Short mmCIF file of C-alpha atoms in Angstrom, two decimals:
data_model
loop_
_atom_site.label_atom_id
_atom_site.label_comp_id
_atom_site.label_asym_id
_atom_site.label_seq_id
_atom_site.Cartn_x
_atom_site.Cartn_y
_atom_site.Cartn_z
CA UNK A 1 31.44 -0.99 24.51
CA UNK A 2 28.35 -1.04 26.62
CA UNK A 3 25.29 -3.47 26.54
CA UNK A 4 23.19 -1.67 24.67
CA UNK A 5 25.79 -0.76 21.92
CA UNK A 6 26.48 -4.94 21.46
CA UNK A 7 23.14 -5.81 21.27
CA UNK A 8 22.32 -2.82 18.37
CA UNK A 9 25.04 -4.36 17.15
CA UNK A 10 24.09 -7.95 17.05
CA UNK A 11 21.07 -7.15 15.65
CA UNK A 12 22.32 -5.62 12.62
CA UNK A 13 20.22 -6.51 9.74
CA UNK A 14 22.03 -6.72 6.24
CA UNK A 15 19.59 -4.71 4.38
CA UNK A 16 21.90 -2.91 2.30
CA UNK A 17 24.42 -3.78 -0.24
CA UNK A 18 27.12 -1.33 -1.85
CA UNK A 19 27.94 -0.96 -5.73
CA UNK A 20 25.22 -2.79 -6.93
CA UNK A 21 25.79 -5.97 -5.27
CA UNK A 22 22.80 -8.15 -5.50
CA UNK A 23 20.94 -8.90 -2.63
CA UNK A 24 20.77 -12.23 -1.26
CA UNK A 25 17.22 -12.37 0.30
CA UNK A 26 14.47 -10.70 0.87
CA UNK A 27 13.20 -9.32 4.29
CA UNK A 28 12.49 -11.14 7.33
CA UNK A 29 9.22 -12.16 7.64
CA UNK A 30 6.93 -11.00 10.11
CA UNK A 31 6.52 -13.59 12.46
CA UNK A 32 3.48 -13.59 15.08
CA UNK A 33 1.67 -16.50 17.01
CA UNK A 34 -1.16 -16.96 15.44
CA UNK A 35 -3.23 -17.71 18.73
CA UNK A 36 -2.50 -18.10 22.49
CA UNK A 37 -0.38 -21.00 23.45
CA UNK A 38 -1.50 -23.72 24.89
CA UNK A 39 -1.10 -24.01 28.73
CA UNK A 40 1.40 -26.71 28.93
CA UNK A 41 3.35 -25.00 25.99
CA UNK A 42 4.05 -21.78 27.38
CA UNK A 43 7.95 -21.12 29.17
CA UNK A 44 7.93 -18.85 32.12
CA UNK A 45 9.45 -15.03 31.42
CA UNK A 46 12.22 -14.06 32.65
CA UNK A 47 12.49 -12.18 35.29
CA UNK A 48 14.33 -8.75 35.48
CA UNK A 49 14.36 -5.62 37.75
CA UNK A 50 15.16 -2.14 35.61
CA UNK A 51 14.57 1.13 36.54
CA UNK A 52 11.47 3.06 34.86
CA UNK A 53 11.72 6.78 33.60
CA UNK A 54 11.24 8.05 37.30
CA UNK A 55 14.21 5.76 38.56
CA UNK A 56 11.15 3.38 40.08
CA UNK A 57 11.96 -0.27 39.73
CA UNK A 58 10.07 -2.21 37.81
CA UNK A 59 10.13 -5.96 38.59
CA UNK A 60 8.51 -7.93 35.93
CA UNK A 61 8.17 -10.80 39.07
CA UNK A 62 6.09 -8.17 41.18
CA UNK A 63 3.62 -8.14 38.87
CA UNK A 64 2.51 -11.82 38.59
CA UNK A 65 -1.48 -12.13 39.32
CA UNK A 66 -1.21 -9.59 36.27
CA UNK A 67 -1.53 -9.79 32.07
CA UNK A 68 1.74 -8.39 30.93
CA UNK A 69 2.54 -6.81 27.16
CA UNK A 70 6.10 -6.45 27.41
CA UNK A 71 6.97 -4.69 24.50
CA UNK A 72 10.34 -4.36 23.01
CA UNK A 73 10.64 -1.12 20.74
CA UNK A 74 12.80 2.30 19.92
CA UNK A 75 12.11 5.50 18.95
CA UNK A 76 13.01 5.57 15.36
CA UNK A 77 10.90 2.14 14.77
CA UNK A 78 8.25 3.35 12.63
CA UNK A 79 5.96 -0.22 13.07
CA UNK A 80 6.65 0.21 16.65
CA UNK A 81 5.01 4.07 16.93
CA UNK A 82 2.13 2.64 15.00
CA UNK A 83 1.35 0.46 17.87
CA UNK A 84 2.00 2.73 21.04
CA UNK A 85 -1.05 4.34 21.21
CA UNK A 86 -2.83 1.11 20.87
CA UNK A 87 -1.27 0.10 24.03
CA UNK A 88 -1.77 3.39 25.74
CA UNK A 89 -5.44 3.03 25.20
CA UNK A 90 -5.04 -0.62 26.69
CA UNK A 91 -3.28 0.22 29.72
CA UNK A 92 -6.14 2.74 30.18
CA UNK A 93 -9.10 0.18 29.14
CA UNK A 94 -7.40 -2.82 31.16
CA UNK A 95 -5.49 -1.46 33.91
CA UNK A 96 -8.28 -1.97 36.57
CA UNK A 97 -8.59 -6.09 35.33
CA UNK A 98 -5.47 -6.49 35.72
CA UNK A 99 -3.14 -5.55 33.02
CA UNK A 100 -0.16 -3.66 32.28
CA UNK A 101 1.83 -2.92 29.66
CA UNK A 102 5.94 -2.37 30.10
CA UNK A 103 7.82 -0.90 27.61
CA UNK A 104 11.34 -1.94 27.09
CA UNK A 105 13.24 0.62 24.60
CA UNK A 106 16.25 -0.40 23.23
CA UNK A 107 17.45 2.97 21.98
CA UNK A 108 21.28 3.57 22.00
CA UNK A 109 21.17 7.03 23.43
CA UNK A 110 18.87 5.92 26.34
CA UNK A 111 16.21 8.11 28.19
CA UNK A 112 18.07 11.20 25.96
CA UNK A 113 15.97 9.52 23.61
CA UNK A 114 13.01 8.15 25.18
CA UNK A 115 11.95 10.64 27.77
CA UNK A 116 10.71 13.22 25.27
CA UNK A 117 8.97 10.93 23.58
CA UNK A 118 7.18 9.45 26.49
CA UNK A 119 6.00 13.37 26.74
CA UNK A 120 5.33 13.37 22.75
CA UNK A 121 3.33 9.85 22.77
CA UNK A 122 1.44 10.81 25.96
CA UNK A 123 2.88 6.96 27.41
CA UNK A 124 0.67 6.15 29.87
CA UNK A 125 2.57 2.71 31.17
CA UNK A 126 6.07 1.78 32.79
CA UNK A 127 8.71 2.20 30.45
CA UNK A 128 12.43 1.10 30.57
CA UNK A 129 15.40 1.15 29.24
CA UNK A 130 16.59 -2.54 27.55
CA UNK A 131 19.90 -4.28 27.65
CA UNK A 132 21.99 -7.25 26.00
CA UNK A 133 20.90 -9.22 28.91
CA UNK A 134 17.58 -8.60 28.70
CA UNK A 135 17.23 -8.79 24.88
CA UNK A 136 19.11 -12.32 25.01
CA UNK A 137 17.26 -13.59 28.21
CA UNK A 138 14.03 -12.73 25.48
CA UNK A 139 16.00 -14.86 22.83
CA UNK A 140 13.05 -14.05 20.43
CA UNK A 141 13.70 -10.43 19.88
CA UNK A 142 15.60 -10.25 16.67
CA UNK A 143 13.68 -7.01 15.57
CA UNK A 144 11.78 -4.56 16.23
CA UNK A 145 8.71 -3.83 17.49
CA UNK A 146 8.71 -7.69 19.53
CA UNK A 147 6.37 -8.09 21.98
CA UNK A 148 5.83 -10.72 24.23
CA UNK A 149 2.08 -11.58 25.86
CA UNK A 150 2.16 -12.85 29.75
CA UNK A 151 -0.22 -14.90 31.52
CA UNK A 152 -1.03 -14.40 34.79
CA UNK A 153 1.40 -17.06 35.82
CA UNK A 154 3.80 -15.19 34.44
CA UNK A 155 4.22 -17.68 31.23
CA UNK A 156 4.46 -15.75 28.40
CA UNK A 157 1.38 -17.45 26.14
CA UNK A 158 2.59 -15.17 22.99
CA UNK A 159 5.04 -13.53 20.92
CA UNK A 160 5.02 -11.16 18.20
CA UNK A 161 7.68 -10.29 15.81
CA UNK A 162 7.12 -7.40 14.11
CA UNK A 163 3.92 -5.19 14.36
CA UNK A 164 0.35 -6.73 14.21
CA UNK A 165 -3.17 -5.36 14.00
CA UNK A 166 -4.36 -4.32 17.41
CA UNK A 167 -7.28 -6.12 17.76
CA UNK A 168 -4.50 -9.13 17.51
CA UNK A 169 -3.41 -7.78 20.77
CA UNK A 170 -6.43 -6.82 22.65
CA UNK A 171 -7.92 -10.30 21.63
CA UNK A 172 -5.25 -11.98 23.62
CA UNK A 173 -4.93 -9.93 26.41
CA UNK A 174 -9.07 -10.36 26.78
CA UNK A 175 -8.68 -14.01 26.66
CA UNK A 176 -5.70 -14.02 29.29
CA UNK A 177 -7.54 -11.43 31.50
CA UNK A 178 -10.98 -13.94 31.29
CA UNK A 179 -8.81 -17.12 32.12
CA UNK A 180 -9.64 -16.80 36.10
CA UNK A 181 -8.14 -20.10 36.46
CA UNK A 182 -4.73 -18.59 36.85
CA UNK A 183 -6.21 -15.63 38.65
CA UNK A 184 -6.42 -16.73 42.37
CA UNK A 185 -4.18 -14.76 45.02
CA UNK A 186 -2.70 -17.17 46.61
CA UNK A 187 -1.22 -18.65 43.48
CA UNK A 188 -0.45 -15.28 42.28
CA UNK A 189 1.77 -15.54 45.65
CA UNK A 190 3.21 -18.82 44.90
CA UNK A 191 4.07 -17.40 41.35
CA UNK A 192 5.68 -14.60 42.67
CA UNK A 193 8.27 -16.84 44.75
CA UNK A 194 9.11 -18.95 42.30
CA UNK A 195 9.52 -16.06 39.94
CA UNK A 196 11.91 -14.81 42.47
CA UNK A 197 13.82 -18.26 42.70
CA UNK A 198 14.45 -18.98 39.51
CA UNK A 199 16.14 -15.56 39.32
CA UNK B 1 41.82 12.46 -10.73
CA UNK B 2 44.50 15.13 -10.26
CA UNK B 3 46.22 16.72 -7.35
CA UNK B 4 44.34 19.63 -6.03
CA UNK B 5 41.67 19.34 -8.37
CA UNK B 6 37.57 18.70 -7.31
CA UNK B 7 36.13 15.39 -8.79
CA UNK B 8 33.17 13.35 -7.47
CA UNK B 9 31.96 9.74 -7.44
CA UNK B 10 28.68 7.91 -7.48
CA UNK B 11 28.43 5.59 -4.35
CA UNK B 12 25.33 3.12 -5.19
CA UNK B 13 23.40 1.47 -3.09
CA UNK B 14 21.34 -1.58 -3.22
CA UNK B 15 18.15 -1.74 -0.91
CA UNK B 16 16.84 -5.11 -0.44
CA UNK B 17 13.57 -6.10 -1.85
CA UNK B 18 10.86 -5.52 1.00
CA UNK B 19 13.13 -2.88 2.89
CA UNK B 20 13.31 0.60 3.39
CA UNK B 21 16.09 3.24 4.48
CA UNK B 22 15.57 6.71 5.97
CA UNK B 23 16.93 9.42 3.67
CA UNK B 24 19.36 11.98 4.87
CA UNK B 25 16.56 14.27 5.49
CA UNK B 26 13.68 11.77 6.50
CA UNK B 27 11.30 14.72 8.16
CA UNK B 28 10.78 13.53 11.63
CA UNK B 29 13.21 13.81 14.61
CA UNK B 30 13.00 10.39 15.90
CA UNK B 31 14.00 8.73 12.73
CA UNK B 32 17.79 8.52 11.84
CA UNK B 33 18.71 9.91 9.14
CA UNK B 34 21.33 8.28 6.27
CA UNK B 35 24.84 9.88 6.63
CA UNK B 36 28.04 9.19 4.98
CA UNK B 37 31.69 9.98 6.52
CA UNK B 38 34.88 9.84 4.55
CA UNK B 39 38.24 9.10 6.69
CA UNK B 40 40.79 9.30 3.98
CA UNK B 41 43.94 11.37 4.42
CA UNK B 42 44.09 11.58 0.49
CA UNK B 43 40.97 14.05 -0.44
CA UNK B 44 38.87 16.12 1.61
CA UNK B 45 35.47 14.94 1.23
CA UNK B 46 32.93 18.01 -0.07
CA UNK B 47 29.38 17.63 -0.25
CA UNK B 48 26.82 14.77 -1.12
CA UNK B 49 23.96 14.86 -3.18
CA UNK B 50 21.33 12.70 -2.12
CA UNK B 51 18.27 11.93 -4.76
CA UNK B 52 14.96 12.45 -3.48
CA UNK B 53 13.07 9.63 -1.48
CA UNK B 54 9.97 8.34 -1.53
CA UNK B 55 7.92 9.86 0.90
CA UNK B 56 5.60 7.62 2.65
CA UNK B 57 3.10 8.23 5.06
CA UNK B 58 2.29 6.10 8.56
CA UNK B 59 -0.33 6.16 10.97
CA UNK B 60 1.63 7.96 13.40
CA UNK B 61 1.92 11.13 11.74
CA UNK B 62 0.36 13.39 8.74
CA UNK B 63 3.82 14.22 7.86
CA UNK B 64 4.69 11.96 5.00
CA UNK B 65 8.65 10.72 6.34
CA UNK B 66 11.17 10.25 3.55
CA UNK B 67 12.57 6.90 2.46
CA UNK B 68 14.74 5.36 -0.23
CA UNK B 69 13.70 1.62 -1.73
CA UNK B 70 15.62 0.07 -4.03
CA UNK B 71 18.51 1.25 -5.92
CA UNK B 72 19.86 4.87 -5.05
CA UNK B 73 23.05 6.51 -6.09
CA UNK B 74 24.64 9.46 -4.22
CA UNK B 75 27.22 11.58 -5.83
CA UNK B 76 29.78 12.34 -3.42
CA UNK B 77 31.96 14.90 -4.10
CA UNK B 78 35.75 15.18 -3.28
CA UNK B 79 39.03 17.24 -3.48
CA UNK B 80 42.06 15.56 -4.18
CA UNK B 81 44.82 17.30 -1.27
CA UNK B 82 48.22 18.63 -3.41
CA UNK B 83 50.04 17.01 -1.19
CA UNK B 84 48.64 13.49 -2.03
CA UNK B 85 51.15 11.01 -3.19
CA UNK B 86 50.64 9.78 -7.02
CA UNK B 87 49.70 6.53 -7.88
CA UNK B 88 46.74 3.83 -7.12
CA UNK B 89 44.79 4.08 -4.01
CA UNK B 90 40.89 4.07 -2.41
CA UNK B 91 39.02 6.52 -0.31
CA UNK B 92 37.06 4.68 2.39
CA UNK B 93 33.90 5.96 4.45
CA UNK B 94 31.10 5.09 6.23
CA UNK B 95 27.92 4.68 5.52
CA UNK B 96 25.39 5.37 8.75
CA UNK B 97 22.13 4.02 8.10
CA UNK B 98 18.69 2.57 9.87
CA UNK B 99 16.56 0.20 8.02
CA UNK B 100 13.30 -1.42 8.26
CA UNK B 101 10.20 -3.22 6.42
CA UNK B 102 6.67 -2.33 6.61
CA UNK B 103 6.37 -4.48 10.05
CA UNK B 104 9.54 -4.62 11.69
CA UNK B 105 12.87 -2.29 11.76
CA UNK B 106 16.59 -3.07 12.18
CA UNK B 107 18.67 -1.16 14.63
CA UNK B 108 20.97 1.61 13.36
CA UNK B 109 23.72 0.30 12.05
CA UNK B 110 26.91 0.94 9.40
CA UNK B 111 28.94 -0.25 6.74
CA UNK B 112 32.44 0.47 4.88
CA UNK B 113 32.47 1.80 1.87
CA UNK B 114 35.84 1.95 -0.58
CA UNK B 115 35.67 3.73 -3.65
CA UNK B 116 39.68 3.29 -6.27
CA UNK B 117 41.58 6.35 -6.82
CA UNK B 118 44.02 6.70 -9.22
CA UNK B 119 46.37 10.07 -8.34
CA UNK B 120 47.86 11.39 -10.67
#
């Protein structure tokens, strides 16, 4: 069984029950930071190196300097094609501050899957394709869409569980982008080594 | 249920409070559709008759997509094989499903389901 295949698997939600079994509980709640984290609160993102559609490697640790929405999400997510275009239009509105967005898709039938609908969405960021690894390196994604928010330090300062409005989004990725404390190049250097250390 | 004779069964399902399943026929080709298999050597499995969902419409599209909520019942239908051996038994399957709520969605996913036979 591949990677992929075991973490669908372990994420297997018991939503349905057979011959009128009762269910137990109700749905997981949506769960989203409410604001940014405080500085000394956030934990530094993981680091990983995956290919993008084009079979360019994307290096999360390459982009440090850089506001990062790393979004975890699949093609049959409904919640998760809801938000797409909002981050399309931020990649476009943001870019040149100094923001991306990277898609992570954790569809079991891979860029089969995803490439058409990169076409269909018009996805204007780096996209690739997710993993057990990954997904337990980003112990918070237990659904989907999750999305994490990363400073420019490369601490991730939010996460969201499940889809929330877009101006929840662009409201933290403003902040981040305005922090200029965090924005100097030579610690966007610094970051970069240690993002490559602790590897 | 008789050798070499047609009969079908109801196979219900219980959708969670909150949650939401893709019919078989949800109306857009990224979703994934419910499916049942049968893998028992005892009938041959004919067709299934799925009730209609509720069809529900998201940002993303002006093509409502169908979904089932709360209890459904299919009606699978069967064929007992002449050959089949008399006596108790079950017919197993699969049910192939992909579920979600209104913010979040669960990865595909499946699970067994047995329904008794008596042969005669």
């Amino acid at each position: 069984m591949n990677t992929r295949k075991q973490f669908l698997l372990a994420l297997t939600g018991g939503a349905l029950a057979l011959s009128g079994t009762v269910a137990s509980c109700g749905p997981a709640g949506s769960k989203s930071a409410a604001k940014l984290k405080a500085d000394g609160e956030r934990n530094q993102a993981p680091d990983f190196s995956l290919e993008d559609a084009s079979g360019q490697v994307v290096k999360l640790s390459d982009l440090a300097g850089k506001v990062v929405l790393l979004n975890f999400w699949a093609t049959w997510c409904t919640p998760c094609r809801i938000e797409i275009p909002w981050f399309v239009d931020m990649e476009r509105l943001y870019k040149d501050e100094g923001f991306a967005v990277i898609g992570v898709s954790m569809d079991e039938d891979g860029w089969d899957a995803v490439k058409p609908f990169i076409a269909d969405f018009k996805i204007n960021y780096r996209m690739v394709l997710g993993t057990e690894e990954l997904a337990q390196l980003y112990s918070g994604v237990q659904a989907l869409p999750t999305s994490f928010i990363i400073d420019r330090n490369g601490k991730i300062a939010s996460v969201h569980m499940g889809i929330v409005g877009r101006d929840v989004f662009e409201g933290e990725v403003r902040a981040l982008l305005q922090d200029k404390s965090s924005a100097d190049r030579t610690g966007s250097d610094e970051r970069r080594g240690a993002l490559r250390a602790s590897r | 249920m008789q050798r070499g004779k047609d009969f079908q069964a109801p196979v219900k399902l219980t959708i969670k409070p909150g949650f939401h399943i893709n019919t078989n026929m949800p109306g857009d080709k990224y979703l994934i559709p419910l499916r049942i298999t049968w893998d028992n050597k005892l009938v041959e499995s004919g067709k299934t008759e799925f009730p209609a969902g509720k069809k529900s419409t998201f940002p993303f599209s002006s093509t409502p997509v169908s979904v089932y909520e709360g209890n459904v019942e299919l009606i699978q239908h069967f064929k007992v094989k002449a050959d089949a051996t008399p006596g108790l038994s079950s017919v197993t399957g699969t049910l192939h499903y992909q579920a979600c709520t209104d913010k979040e969605c669960h990865p595909p996913t499946s699970t067994r389901v047995r329904l008794g036979l008596d042969l005669r």
